[in-house]
Amino acid sequence: MVVCGDDALAHRIAAELADVYRQDVVLVTPADGGPDTPGPRVRVRHADLVPPDRPTLVEAGVPGAQALALLYEDDEVNMRAAFLARRLNPHIRLVLRMYNRNLGRRMAELLDQARGRPDPADEGDRHDATTIVLSDADTAAPALAATAVTGTRRIVQADGLLLRAAERVPGGPASSHRSAGDRAGPGLVTLALLSSTTSDPAGADGSDRSGRLAPRLLPDDDEVHAAAGHGTVVLEAVSHEPALPRRRESRGASPRELFSPRVRRALAGVCAAVVALAVASWLTTGDHPLHAAYLTLLDLFAIGDPAVGEATARQVLQLLAGLLGLVLLPLLIAGALEALGAYRSATALRRPPRGLSGHVVLLGLGRVGTRVLVHLHELGVPVVCVEDDPEARGVAHARTLRVPVVLGDVTQEGVLESAKIHRARALLALTSADTTNLEAALYARTLTPDLLVALRLYDDDFASTVYRTLRAAHPDALTRSRSVSTLAAPAFATAMMGRQILGAIAVERRVLLFAALEVAGQPRFEGRTVAEAFRPGAWRVLALDTAGPGEPEGLAAEEPPGLLWDLHPGYVLHPGDRVVVAATRAGLAELLGEAAPSRRTERRA
């Protein structure tokens, strides 16, 4: 395996391939691309030339490599290196990190066409893609968005598939613990038992590397029954992604934004004065109420006849109405100017509306922040963004979605207050600077001690220390720390092994993966029942793909094609089946490692 990159993601993927999948890896990175902590299977080669040239790729072993990952932050750099690698090795599996998804799809098609005639050894394996385009932002965004909204289901989206995982807290309304085989709905299973430190202020959120405090992924019945005081993560429902109703967006300013509070109060005062003059005219002159109001309006706009020779009360009221008309004129001009300014700024950045509460404050509108903003917007969660760069890539996207944006340095006093942090439900700090995220979280906690805080931190040890400290200082508040490279690395590493995972769900500081696998060539699955194929702590069969060429044996004829989630534990898996599994990183690596030799044996036969 060859991994080329210039940031933390490249180091994480190299470690994932070496430690989990037991692959020999060559890591091509600049001299200042990060700390060199290679394992026994990782060889680091420093190359400051970006994109890597032909001699660099040849020296890294691309002509004889099984897979190449191009993980530079610049899409153009990855594309240029991909074309060169395809010429050096037409049959190498390419995994590209690209932010532009439309361009990425076209690049994958072009590189597959440039592959030429496929290797006979690869024929018949329709799932071993030669070019896979992924985005670390897209991979991590669902988990980050779910982390920011407490009580909201964690969501994994892939090709219209929607997986929902709910966290059940002990003692909560939905905390009735069921065994791994219990099902209160389609596909309901217990995915994980949260660590014993979840409700412990001094806990480490499952970050103890010894595993003593780590959450238990894919537990069996006995473990679930024995964990009476633990929270659980449950696969609550599985269905096709619903068509989200489009919210009606106003193309202009709202009525509350047309006039400032002072103008509205002044208008209300003028209206009250007009009503008072009309009532006084009715009582003093004895005219009909409508006629008295009509005369008052004529006097207000200076178009009524002078009250010469009339009663003194009528003359006084006319003078007061005239003075009120003089006050009304500049007020109308001020209101018109404010309304014009509001319409002109309707297409510009919106400010947080007055009275906003229960929203998520999102810090940073870069590559990751923009994707998280889209997910939160699709979930219908109100968001206020904070960004110090008006030219950031996500500012224009926020303007399109009509999401309020506060421009300013979040470390400066008053910026978070402008984002209504004191009435927010959560703070999601996603800037690229750990110190900025931490400073913003600490300042937000001083304003709102019980605020849910989720930080994007690079270093795992530093993140664990920050988590323990914040939990000890604010035991009643929720704190989470997430690393984009940690969330995205399993997807890239699995793609280099020839499989593209459907998604990932973060369970404290560990990751649970969802992938589609062929039963053929899997000794752990082939000929076994669903219950026998379940290995606690490693993998679990969740669904069966019924859309294959042949109808799986034992299924009802009227069952519509697609994914069958409510699998009977006694169903026997056949070589022609394709299943969706939930697995840990080590479990999925073991499954892929066992499947590869079996496929090679079949091809030789």
Coordinates of C-alpha atoms in Angstrom, one line a residue:
M1 CA 0.0 0.0 0.0
V2 CA 1.2 3.5 -0.9
V3 CA -0.2 6.5 0.9
C4 CA 0.6 10.1 -0.2
G5 CA -0.5 13.1 1.8
D6 CA 0.5 16.2 3.6
D7 CA -1.6 16.2 6.8
A8 CA -2.8 14.1 9.7
L9 CA -5.2 12.0 7.6
A10 CA -2.3 10.4 5.7
H11 CA -0.6 9.3 8.9
R12 CA -3.9 8.0 10.4
I13 CA -4.6 5.9 7.3
A14 CA -1.1 4.5 7.2
A15 CA -1.4 3.5 10.8
E16 CA -4.9 2.0 10.1
L17 CA -3.5 -0.1 7.2
A18 CA -0.5 -1.3 9.2
D19 CA -2.1 -1.9 12.6
V20 CA -5.6 -3.1 11.7
Y21 CA -5.2 -4.7 8.3
R22 CA -1.5 -5.9 8.7
Q23 CA -0.4 -4.3 5.4
D24 CA 3.0 -3.1 4.4
V25 CA 2.7 0.7 3.8
V26 CA 4.9 3.3 2.2
L27 CA 4.0 6.8 3.4
V28 CA 5.0 9.6 1.1
T29 CA 4.8 12.9 3.0
P30 CA 6.7 16.2 3.1
A31 CA 9.4 16.6 5.7
D32 CA 7.2 18.9 7.7
G33 CA 4.0 16.8 7.0
G34 CA 3.7 15.6 10.6
P35 CA 5.5 13.6 13.3
D36 CA 7.2 10.5 12.1
T37 CA 5.8 7.7 14.3
P38 CA 5.8 4.8 11.8
G39 CA 5.0 1.3 13.0
P40 CA 7.0 -1.8 12.0
R41 CA 5.0 -2.1 8.8
V42 CA 5.2 1.6 7.7
R43 CA 8.1 3.1 5.8
V44 CA 8.2 6.8 5.5
R45 CA 9.6 8.6 2.4
H46 CA 9.9 12.4 2.5
A47 CA 9.2 14.1 -0.7
D48 CA 8.6 17.9 -0.7
L49 CA 7.6 17.9 -4.4
V50 CA 3.8 18.3 -4.7
P51 CA 2.3 16.6 -6.6
P52 CA 4.8 13.7 -6.5
D53 CA 6.7 13.2 -9.7
R54 CA 7.3 10.0 -11.6
P55 CA 10.6 9.1 -9.8
T56 CA 9.0 9.6 -6.4
L57 CA 6.1 7.3 -7.2
V58 CA 8.4 4.7 -8.7
E59 CA 10.6 4.8 -5.6
A60 CA 7.6 4.4 -3.4
G61 CA 6.7 1.2 -5.3
V62 CA 3.6 2.3 -7.2
P63 CA 4.3 0.1 -10.2
G64 CA 3.9 -3.0 -8.0
A65 CA 1.6 -1.7 -5.3
Q66 CA -1.9 -3.0 -4.7
A67 CA -3.5 0.4 -3.9
L68 CA -2.5 4.0 -3.8
A69 CA -4.2 6.7 -1.7
L70 CA -3.8 10.4 -2.8
L71 CA -4.8 12.5 0.2
Y72 CA -3.5 16.0 -0.6
E73 CA -5.9 18.8 0.3
D74 CA -5.7 20.2 -3.2
D75 CA -8.1 18.4 -5.6
E76 CA -5.9 19.4 -8.6
V77 CA -2.8 17.8 -7.0
N78 CA -4.6 14.6 -6.4
M79 CA -5.9 14.4 -10.0
R80 CA -2.5 15.0 -11.5
A81 CA -0.9 12.4 -9.3
A82 CA -3.7 10.0 -10.2
F83 CA -3.2 10.3 -13.9
L84 CA 0.6 9.6 -13.5
A85 CA -0.1 6.6 -11.2
R86 CA -2.5 5.1 -13.7
R87 CA 0.1 5.2 -16.4
L88 CA 2.7 3.6 -14.1
N89 CA 0.3 0.8 -12.9
P90 CA -2.9 0.5 -15.0
H91 CA -4.4 -2.0 -12.5
I92 CA -3.6 -0.3 -9.2
R93 CA -6.6 0.6 -7.0
L94 CA -6.8 4.4 -6.6
V95 CA -8.4 6.1 -3.6
L96 CA -8.7 9.9 -4.1
R97 CA -9.5 12.5 -1.5
M98 CA -11.6 15.2 -3.3
Y99 CA -13.8 18.0 -2.0
N100 CA -15.6 18.6 -5.3
R101 CA -17.9 15.6 -5.5
N102 CA -19.2 16.1 -9.0
L103 CA -15.7 16.4 -10.4
G104 CA -14.7 13.4 -8.3
R105 CA -17.4 11.2 -9.9
R106 CA -16.2 12.2 -13.4
M107 CA -12.6 11.6 -12.4
A108 CA -13.4 8.1 -11.2
E109 CA -15.1 7.2 -14.5
L110 CA -12.3 8.7 -16.5
L111 CA -9.6 6.9 -14.5
D112 CA -11.5 3.6 -14.8
Q113 CA -11.7 4.0 -18.6
A114 CA -7.9 4.8 -18.7
R115 CA -7.3 1.5 -16.9
G116 CA -7.8 -0.3 -20.2
R117 CA -8.5 -4.0 -20.3
P118 CA -9.1 -5.3 -16.8
D119 CA -6.9 -7.9 -15.2
P120 CA -8.4 -11.4 -15.7
A121 CA -7.9 -12.0 -12.0
D122 CA -10.3 -9.2 -11.2
E123 CA -13.1 -10.4 -13.5
G124 CA -16.2 -11.5 -11.7
D125 CA -15.6 -9.3 -8.7
R126 CA -17.9 -6.4 -9.4
H127 CA -17.3 -4.8 -6.1
D128 CA -13.5 -4.3 -6.4
A129 CA -13.6 -0.8 -7.7
T130 CA -10.3 0.5 -9.3
T131 CA -11.0 4.2 -8.5
I132 CA -12.8 5.3 -5.4
V133 CA -13.3 9.0 -4.6
L134 CA -14.0 9.9 -1.0
S135 CA -14.1 13.1 1.1
D136 CA -13.0 13.2 4.7
A137 CA -15.5 16.1 5.3
D138 CA -18.4 14.0 3.9
T139 CA -17.4 11.0 5.9
A140 CA -17.1 12.8 9.2
A141 CA -19.9 15.3 8.8
P142 CA -22.9 13.1 9.8
A143 CA -21.2 12.0 13.1
L144 CA -20.2 15.6 13.9
A145 CA -23.7 16.9 13.2
A146 CA -25.2 14.2 15.3
T147 CA -22.8 15.0 18.1
A148 CA -23.8 18.6 18.2
V149 CA -27.5 17.8 18.7
T150 CA -28.2 16.0 21.9
G151 CA -31.0 13.4 21.8
T152 CA -31.0 13.4 18.0
R153 CA -30.4 10.1 16.2
R154 CA -27.0 9.5 14.7
I155 CA -27.4 9.1 11.0
V156 CA -25.4 7.3 8.3
Q157 CA -26.4 8.1 4.7
A158 CA -25.3 6.1 1.7
D159 CA -27.0 5.8 -1.7
G160 CA -30.4 6.7 -0.2
L161 CA -29.9 4.3 2.7
L162 CA -30.6 5.8 6.1
L163 CA -29.3 4.2 9.3
R164 CA -30.4 5.7 12.6
A165 CA -28.7 5.0 15.9
A166 CA -30.1 6.4 19.1
E167 CA -28.2 6.8 22.4
R168 CA -30.2 5.7 25.4
V169 CA -29.1 7.1 28.7
P170 CA -29.7 5.1 31.9
G171 CA -32.7 6.4 33.8
G172 CA -34.0 8.2 30.7
P173 CA -37.4 7.7 29.2
A174 CA -36.0 5.4 26.5
S175 CA -33.5 3.6 28.7
S176 CA -35.2 0.2 28.9
H177 CA -32.3 -2.1 27.9
R178 CA -33.1 -4.9 25.5
S179 CA -30.9 -7.8 24.6
A180 CA -29.0 -7.9 21.3
G181 CA -31.8 -10.0 19.8
D182 CA -34.7 -7.9 20.9
R183 CA -36.5 -5.9 18.2
A184 CA -39.0 -3.2 18.9
G185 CA -39.0 -2.1 15.3
P186 CA -37.3 -3.0 11.9
G187 CA -33.7 -4.1 12.5
L188 CA -33.5 -3.0 16.2
V189 CA -30.3 -4.2 17.7
T190 CA -27.9 -3.0 20.4
L191 CA -24.8 -1.7 18.6
A192 CA -22.8 -0.7 21.7
L193 CA -22.6 -0.4 25.4
L194 CA -21.3 2.9 26.5
S195 CA -18.4 3.0 28.9
S196 CA -18.9 3.1 32.6
T197 CA -17.4 6.7 32.6
T198 CA -20.2 8.2 30.5
S199 CA -21.9 9.6 33.6
D200 CA -18.7 10.0 35.6
P201 CA -17.3 13.5 35.6
A202 CA -13.7 12.2 35.8
G203 CA -14.1 9.7 33.0
A204 CA -12.3 9.7 29.8
D205 CA -15.1 9.1 27.3
G206 CA -13.8 5.7 26.5
S207 CA -10.3 7.0 25.7
D208 CA -8.4 4.6 27.9
R209 CA -6.1 2.8 25.5
S210 CA -6.0 -0.2 27.7
G211 CA -9.7 -0.9 26.8
R212 CA -10.7 -1.1 30.4
L213 CA -12.9 2.0 30.1
A214 CA -13.6 1.7 26.4
P215 CA -17.2 1.2 25.2
R216 CA -18.2 -2.3 24.2
L217 CA -19.1 -2.5 20.5
L218 CA -21.5 -5.2 19.3
P219 CA -22.2 -6.8 22.6
D220 CA -24.0 -10.2 23.0
D221 CA -27.1 -10.9 25.1
D222 CA -25.2 -11.7 28.3
E223 CA -23.2 -8.5 28.1
V224 CA -26.3 -6.4 27.6
H225 CA -28.2 -8.0 30.5
A226 CA -25.2 -7.5 32.8
A227 CA -24.8 -3.8 31.9
A228 CA -27.7 -2.6 33.9
G229 CA -26.2 0.9 34.6
H230 CA -24.7 1.6 31.2
G231 CA -26.1 3.6 28.4
T232 CA -26.6 2.0 25.0
V233 CA -26.4 2.9 21.3
V234 CA -29.3 1.2 19.5
L235 CA -30.0 0.8 15.8
E236 CA -33.5 2.2 16.2
A237 CA -34.8 2.2 12.7
V238 CA -33.5 1.4 9.2
S239 CA -35.3 2.6 6.1
H240 CA -34.7 4.4 2.8
E241 CA -34.0 8.1 3.1
P242 CA -37.2 10.0 3.2
A243 CA -37.8 12.9 1.0
L244 CA -37.3 15.9 3.3
P245 CA -39.9 18.6 2.8
R246 CA -38.4 21.7 1.4
R247 CA -38.8 24.6 3.9
R248 CA -40.3 27.7 2.4
E249 CA -37.6 30.3 2.3
S250 CA -38.3 34.0 2.2
R251 CA -36.5 35.8 -0.6
G252 CA -36.9 39.1 1.3
A253 CA -36.6 40.4 4.8
S254 CA -39.1 39.3 7.3
P255 CA -41.5 41.8 8.8
R256 CA -39.5 41.9 12.0
E257 CA -36.4 42.7 10.0
L258 CA -38.0 45.6 8.1
F259 CA -38.0 48.0 11.0
S260 CA -35.9 48.4 14.0
P261 CA -37.4 48.2 17.5
R262 CA -37.2 51.9 18.0
V263 CA -39.0 52.6 14.7
R264 CA -41.7 50.1 15.6
R265 CA -42.2 51.6 19.0
A266 CA -42.4 55.1 17.5
L267 CA -45.0 53.9 15.0
A268 CA -47.0 52.3 17.8
G269 CA -46.9 55.5 19.8
V270 CA -48.1 57.6 16.8
C271 CA -50.9 55.2 16.2
A272 CA -51.9 55.3 19.9
A273 CA -51.9 59.1 19.8
V274 CA -54.1 59.2 16.6
V275 CA -56.6 56.9 18.3
A276 CA -56.5 59.1 21.4
L277 CA -57.2 62.2 19.4
A278 CA -60.0 60.5 17.5
V279 CA -61.7 59.4 20.8
A280 CA -61.3 62.9 22.2
S281 CA -62.8 64.5 19.1
W282 CA -65.8 62.0 19.3
L283 CA -66.4 62.9 23.0
T284 CA -66.0 66.6 22.7
T285 CA -67.8 67.3 19.4
G286 CA -70.4 64.6 19.6
D287 CA -69.8 63.5 16.0
H288 CA -70.1 59.9 14.9
P289 CA -66.9 57.9 15.8
L290 CA -66.1 57.3 12.2
H291 CA -66.5 60.9 11.3
A292 CA -64.4 62.0 14.2
A293 CA -61.6 59.6 13.1
Y294 CA -61.9 60.8 9.6
L295 CA -61.5 64.5 10.6
T296 CA -58.5 63.5 12.8
L297 CA -56.7 61.8 9.9
L298 CA -57.4 64.9 7.7
D299 CA -55.8 67.1 10.3
L300 CA -52.9 64.7 10.7
F301 CA -52.0 64.9 7.0
A302 CA -52.7 68.7 6.9
I303 CA -55.5 68.4 4.3
G304 CA -58.5 69.3 6.6
D305 CA -60.3 72.6 6.7
P306 CA -59.0 75.0 9.4
A307 CA -61.3 74.9 12.4
V308 CA -61.9 78.7 12.4
G309 CA -64.9 79.8 14.3
E310 CA -65.5 76.3 15.7
A311 CA -65.4 75.1 19.3
T312 CA -62.1 75.6 21.3
A313 CA -61.8 71.8 21.8
R314 CA -62.0 71.2 18.1
Q315 CA -59.3 73.8 17.4
V316 CA -57.0 72.4 20.1
L317 CA -57.4 68.9 18.7
Q318 CA -56.7 70.1 15.2
L319 CA -53.4 71.7 16.4
L320 CA -52.4 68.5 18.2
A321 CA -53.1 66.5 15.1
G322 CA -51.0 68.8 13.0
L323 CA -48.1 68.5 15.4
L324 CA -48.5 64.7 15.3
G325 CA -48.4 64.9 11.5
L326 CA -45.0 66.7 11.7
V327 CA -43.7 63.9 13.9
L328 CA -45.0 61.2 11.5
L329 CA -43.2 62.6 8.5
P330 CA -39.6 61.9 9.5
L331 CA -40.8 58.6 11.1
L332 CA -42.2 57.4 7.7
I333 CA -38.9 58.5 6.0
A334 CA -36.8 56.5 8.6
G335 CA -39.1 53.5 8.2
A336 CA -38.8 53.6 4.4
L337 CA -35.0 53.8 4.6
E338 CA -34.8 50.9 7.1
A339 CA -37.0 48.8 4.9
L340 CA -34.9 49.5 1.9
G341 CA -31.8 48.6 3.8
A342 CA -33.4 45.4 5.0
Y343 CA -34.3 44.4 1.4
R344 CA -30.8 45.2 0.2
S345 CA -29.2 43.1 2.9
A346 CA -31.6 40.2 2.4
T347 CA -29.2 38.7 -0.2
A348 CA -26.2 39.4 2.1
L349 CA -25.3 37.6 5.3
R350 CA -28.2 37.3 7.7
R351 CA -27.8 38.2 11.3
P352 CA -29.2 36.0 14.1
P353 CA -32.9 36.9 14.5
R354 CA -34.0 38.4 17.7
G355 CA -35.5 35.9 20.1
L356 CA -33.6 32.9 18.5
S357 CA -33.1 30.0 21.0
G358 CA -32.4 26.3 20.9
H359 CA -29.9 26.6 18.0
V360 CA -26.5 25.2 17.3
V361 CA -23.5 27.7 17.2
L362 CA -21.1 26.4 14.5
L363 CA -17.6 27.8 14.6
G364 CA -15.7 27.6 11.3
L365 CA -17.0 27.4 7.7
G366 CA -14.2 25.6 6.1
R367 CA -14.3 22.2 4.3
V368 CA -15.7 20.3 7.3
G369 CA -17.8 23.1 8.7
T370 CA -19.7 23.5 5.4
R371 CA -20.6 19.8 5.2
V372 CA -21.8 19.8 8.8
L373 CA -23.8 22.9 8.1
V374 CA -25.6 21.1 5.3
H375 CA -26.4 18.1 7.5
L376 CA -27.8 20.3 10.3
H377 CA -29.8 22.3 7.8
E378 CA -31.3 19.0 6.3
L379 CA -32.2 17.9 9.8
G380 CA -34.1 21.1 10.4
V381 CA -31.8 22.3 13.2
P382 CA -31.4 26.1 13.5
V383 CA -27.8 27.1 13.1
V384 CA -25.8 30.3 13.6
C385 CA -22.3 30.3 12.1
V386 CA -19.3 32.2 13.2
E387 CA -16.4 32.8 10.8
D388 CA -13.6 35.3 10.8
D389 CA -12.8 35.0 7.1
P390 CA -15.6 36.6 4.9
E391 CA -14.1 34.8 1.9
A392 CA -14.3 31.3 3.5
R393 CA -15.8 28.7 1.2
G394 CA -18.8 28.1 3.5
V395 CA -19.9 31.7 3.8
A396 CA -21.5 31.7 0.3
H397 CA -23.2 28.4 1.1
A398 CA -24.6 29.8 4.3
R399 CA -25.9 32.8 2.4
T400 CA -27.6 30.4 -0.1
L401 CA -29.2 28.4 2.8
R402 CA -30.2 31.7 4.5
V403 CA -28.3 30.7 7.6
P404 CA -27.3 33.6 10.0
V405 CA -23.5 34.2 10.0
V406 CA -21.5 36.3 12.5
L407 CA -18.3 37.6 11.0
G408 CA -15.5 38.0 13.6
D409 CA -12.8 36.3 15.6
V410 CA -14.5 33.9 18.0
T411 CA -11.7 34.5 20.6
Q412 CA -12.7 38.2 20.8
E413 CA -15.3 39.2 23.4
G414 CA -18.8 39.8 22.1
V415 CA -18.6 37.5 19.1
L416 CA -20.2 34.5 20.8
E417 CA -22.7 36.8 22.4
S418 CA -23.7 38.0 18.9
A419 CA -24.4 34.4 18.0
K420 CA -26.8 34.2 20.9
I421 CA -24.7 31.6 22.7
H422 CA -26.5 32.1 26.0
R423 CA -29.7 30.7 24.3
A424 CA -28.0 28.0 22.2
R425 CA -28.4 24.2 22.7
A426 CA -24.9 23.3 21.6
L427 CA -21.5 24.7 20.5
L428 CA -19.7 22.9 17.7
A429 CA -16.2 24.2 17.3
L430 CA -14.8 23.0 13.9
T431 CA -12.0 25.4 13.1
S432 CA -8.6 24.0 12.1
A433 CA -6.9 25.4 15.2
D434 CA -7.1 23.4 18.4
T435 CA -6.4 26.4 20.6
T436 CA -9.2 28.4 19.0
N437 CA -11.7 25.6 19.5
L438 CA -10.6 25.1 23.1
E439 CA -10.6 28.9 23.9
A440 CA -14.1 29.2 22.4
A441 CA -15.4 26.2 24.4
L442 CA -14.0 27.6 27.6
Y443 CA -15.4 31.0 27.0
A444 CA -18.8 29.6 26.1
R445 CA -18.9 27.5 29.3
T446 CA -18.4 30.7 31.3
L447 CA -21.5 32.2 29.6
T448 CA -23.6 29.0 29.7
P449 CA -22.2 26.3 32.1
D450 CA -24.6 23.6 30.9
L451 CA -24.0 24.0 27.2
L452 CA -23.3 20.9 25.1
V453 CA -19.9 21.4 23.6
A454 CA -18.3 19.4 20.8
L455 CA -14.7 20.2 19.8
R456 CA -12.6 19.2 16.8
L457 CA -9.2 18.3 18.2
Y458 CA -6.3 16.8 16.4
D459 CA -4.3 15.1 19.2
D460 CA -6.1 12.2 20.9
D461 CA -4.1 12.5 24.2
F462 CA -4.8 16.2 24.3
A463 CA -8.5 15.6 23.5
S464 CA -8.8 13.1 26.3
T465 CA -7.2 15.5 28.8
V466 CA -9.5 18.3 27.7
Y467 CA -12.5 16.0 28.0
R468 CA -11.7 14.9 31.5
T469 CA -11.0 18.5 32.6
L470 CA -14.2 19.9 31.2
R471 CA -16.3 17.0 32.5
A472 CA -14.8 17.5 36.0
A473 CA -15.4 21.3 35.9
H474 CA -18.9 21.0 34.5
P475 CA -20.3 17.6 35.5
D476 CA -23.9 18.5 34.4
A477 CA -22.9 19.4 30.9
L478 CA -22.1 17.2 27.9
T479 CA -18.7 17.4 26.3
R480 CA -17.4 15.6 23.2
S481 CA -14.2 15.7 21.3
R482 CA -13.9 14.5 17.8
S483 CA -11.1 14.2 15.2
V484 CA -12.0 14.4 11.5
S485 CA -9.1 12.3 10.5
T486 CA -10.0 9.6 13.1
L487 CA -13.6 9.5 11.8
A488 CA -12.6 9.4 8.2
A489 CA -9.5 7.1 8.3
P490 CA -11.5 3.8 8.5
A491 CA -13.4 4.6 5.3
F492 CA -10.3 5.4 3.3
A493 CA -8.4 2.4 4.6
T494 CA -11.3 0.1 3.9
A495 CA -11.6 1.5 0.3
M496 CA -7.9 0.7 -0.2
M497 CA -8.6 -2.9 0.7
G498 CA -11.2 -3.0 -2.0
R499 CA -14.4 -2.2 -0.2
Q500 CA -16.2 1.1 0.3
I501 CA -18.0 1.3 3.6
L502 CA -21.6 2.6 3.8
G503 CA -20.8 4.9 6.7
A504 CA -19.5 5.1 10.3
I505 CA -21.0 6.0 13.7
A506 CA -18.9 7.4 16.4
V507 CA -19.4 5.7 19.8
E508 CA -17.6 7.8 22.3
R509 CA -14.0 7.8 20.9
R510 CA -14.4 4.6 18.9
V511 CA -15.9 4.0 15.5
L512 CA -18.4 1.4 14.3
L513 CA -18.4 0.7 10.6
F514 CA -21.1 -0.4 8.2
A515 CA -20.1 -2.2 5.0
A516 CA -21.7 -4.5 2.3
L517 CA -19.9 -7.8 1.8
E518 CA -20.3 -10.8 -0.4
V519 CA -20.9 -14.1 1.5
A520 CA -19.0 -16.1 -1.1
G521 CA -15.4 -16.6 0.1
Q522 CA -16.3 -15.6 3.7
P523 CA -15.7 -18.7 5.8
R524 CA -17.2 -16.9 8.8
F525 CA -20.5 -16.4 6.9
E526 CA -20.9 -19.1 4.2
G527 CA -23.2 -21.9 5.3
R528 CA -23.8 -20.4 8.7
T529 CA -26.9 -19.0 10.2
V530 CA -27.2 -15.3 11.0
A531 CA -26.9 -16.1 14.7
E532 CA -23.8 -18.3 14.1
A533 CA -22.2 -15.6 12.0
F534 CA -22.4 -13.0 14.8
R535 CA -19.1 -12.5 16.7
P536 CA -19.6 -10.3 19.7
G537 CA -17.2 -7.3 19.7
A538 CA -16.2 -7.9 16.1
W539 CA -19.1 -8.0 13.5
R540 CA -22.8 -8.6 13.2
V541 CA -24.9 -9.3 10.1
L542 CA -27.7 -6.6 10.0
A543 CA -29.3 -6.9 6.6
L544 CA -29.6 -9.0 3.4
D545 CA -29.5 -7.6 -0.1
T546 CA -32.5 -9.1 -1.9
A547 CA -31.8 -7.2 -5.1
G548 CA -29.3 -9.6 -6.5
P549 CA -29.6 -11.7 -9.7
G550 CA -31.1 -14.6 -7.8
E551 CA -33.7 -14.6 -5.1
P552 CA -32.2 -15.7 -1.8
E553 CA -33.5 -19.1 -0.7
G554 CA -36.0 -19.0 2.2
L555 CA -37.4 -15.5 1.5
A556 CA -41.0 -15.0 0.7
A557 CA -41.7 -14.5 -3.0
E558 CA -43.7 -11.3 -2.3
E559 CA -40.8 -9.7 -0.5
P560 CA -39.8 -6.6 -2.6
P561 CA -36.2 -6.3 -3.8
G562 CA -33.9 -4.2 -1.6
L563 CA -32.4 -4.6 1.8
L564 CA -34.1 -7.0 4.3
W565 CA -33.3 -5.8 7.8
D566 CA -35.5 -8.0 10.0
L567 CA -33.4 -11.2 9.4
H568 CA -34.4 -14.3 11.2
P569 CA -31.5 -15.6 13.4
G570 CA -31.9 -19.0 11.8
Y571 CA -31.5 -17.9 8.2
V572 CA -28.6 -19.7 6.5
L573 CA -26.3 -17.5 4.5
H574 CA -25.6 -18.8 1.0
P575 CA -22.6 -18.0 -1.3
G576 CA -24.8 -15.9 -3.6
D577 CA -26.0 -13.6 -0.8
R578 CA -24.7 -10.1 -0.1
V579 CA -25.1 -8.8 3.4
V580 CA -24.7 -5.5 5.3
V581 CA -22.6 -5.9 8.4
A582 CA -21.8 -3.6 11.4
A583 CA -18.2 -4.2 12.4
T584 CA -15.3 -2.8 14.4
R585 CA -12.2 -1.8 12.5
A586 CA -10.3 -4.9 13.5
G587 CA -13.4 -7.1 12.8
L588 CA -13.8 -5.7 9.3
A589 CA -10.1 -6.1 8.6
E590 CA -10.3 -9.8 9.6
L591 CA -13.2 -10.3 7.3
L592 CA -11.5 -8.7 4.4
G593 CA -8.3 -10.5 5.1
E594 CA -10.0 -13.9 5.0
A595 CA -12.1 -13.1 1.9
A596 CA -9.1 -12.2 -0.3
P597 CA -7.3 -15.6 -0.2
S598 CA -10.6 -17.3 -0.9
R599 CA -11.3 -15.2 -4.0
R600 CA -7.7 -15.8 -5.3
T601 CA -8.2 -19.6 -4.9
E602 CA -11.4 -19.5 -6.8
R603 CA -9.8 -17.6 -9.7
R604 CA -6.9 -19.9 -9.9
A605 CA -9.3 -22.9 -10.0

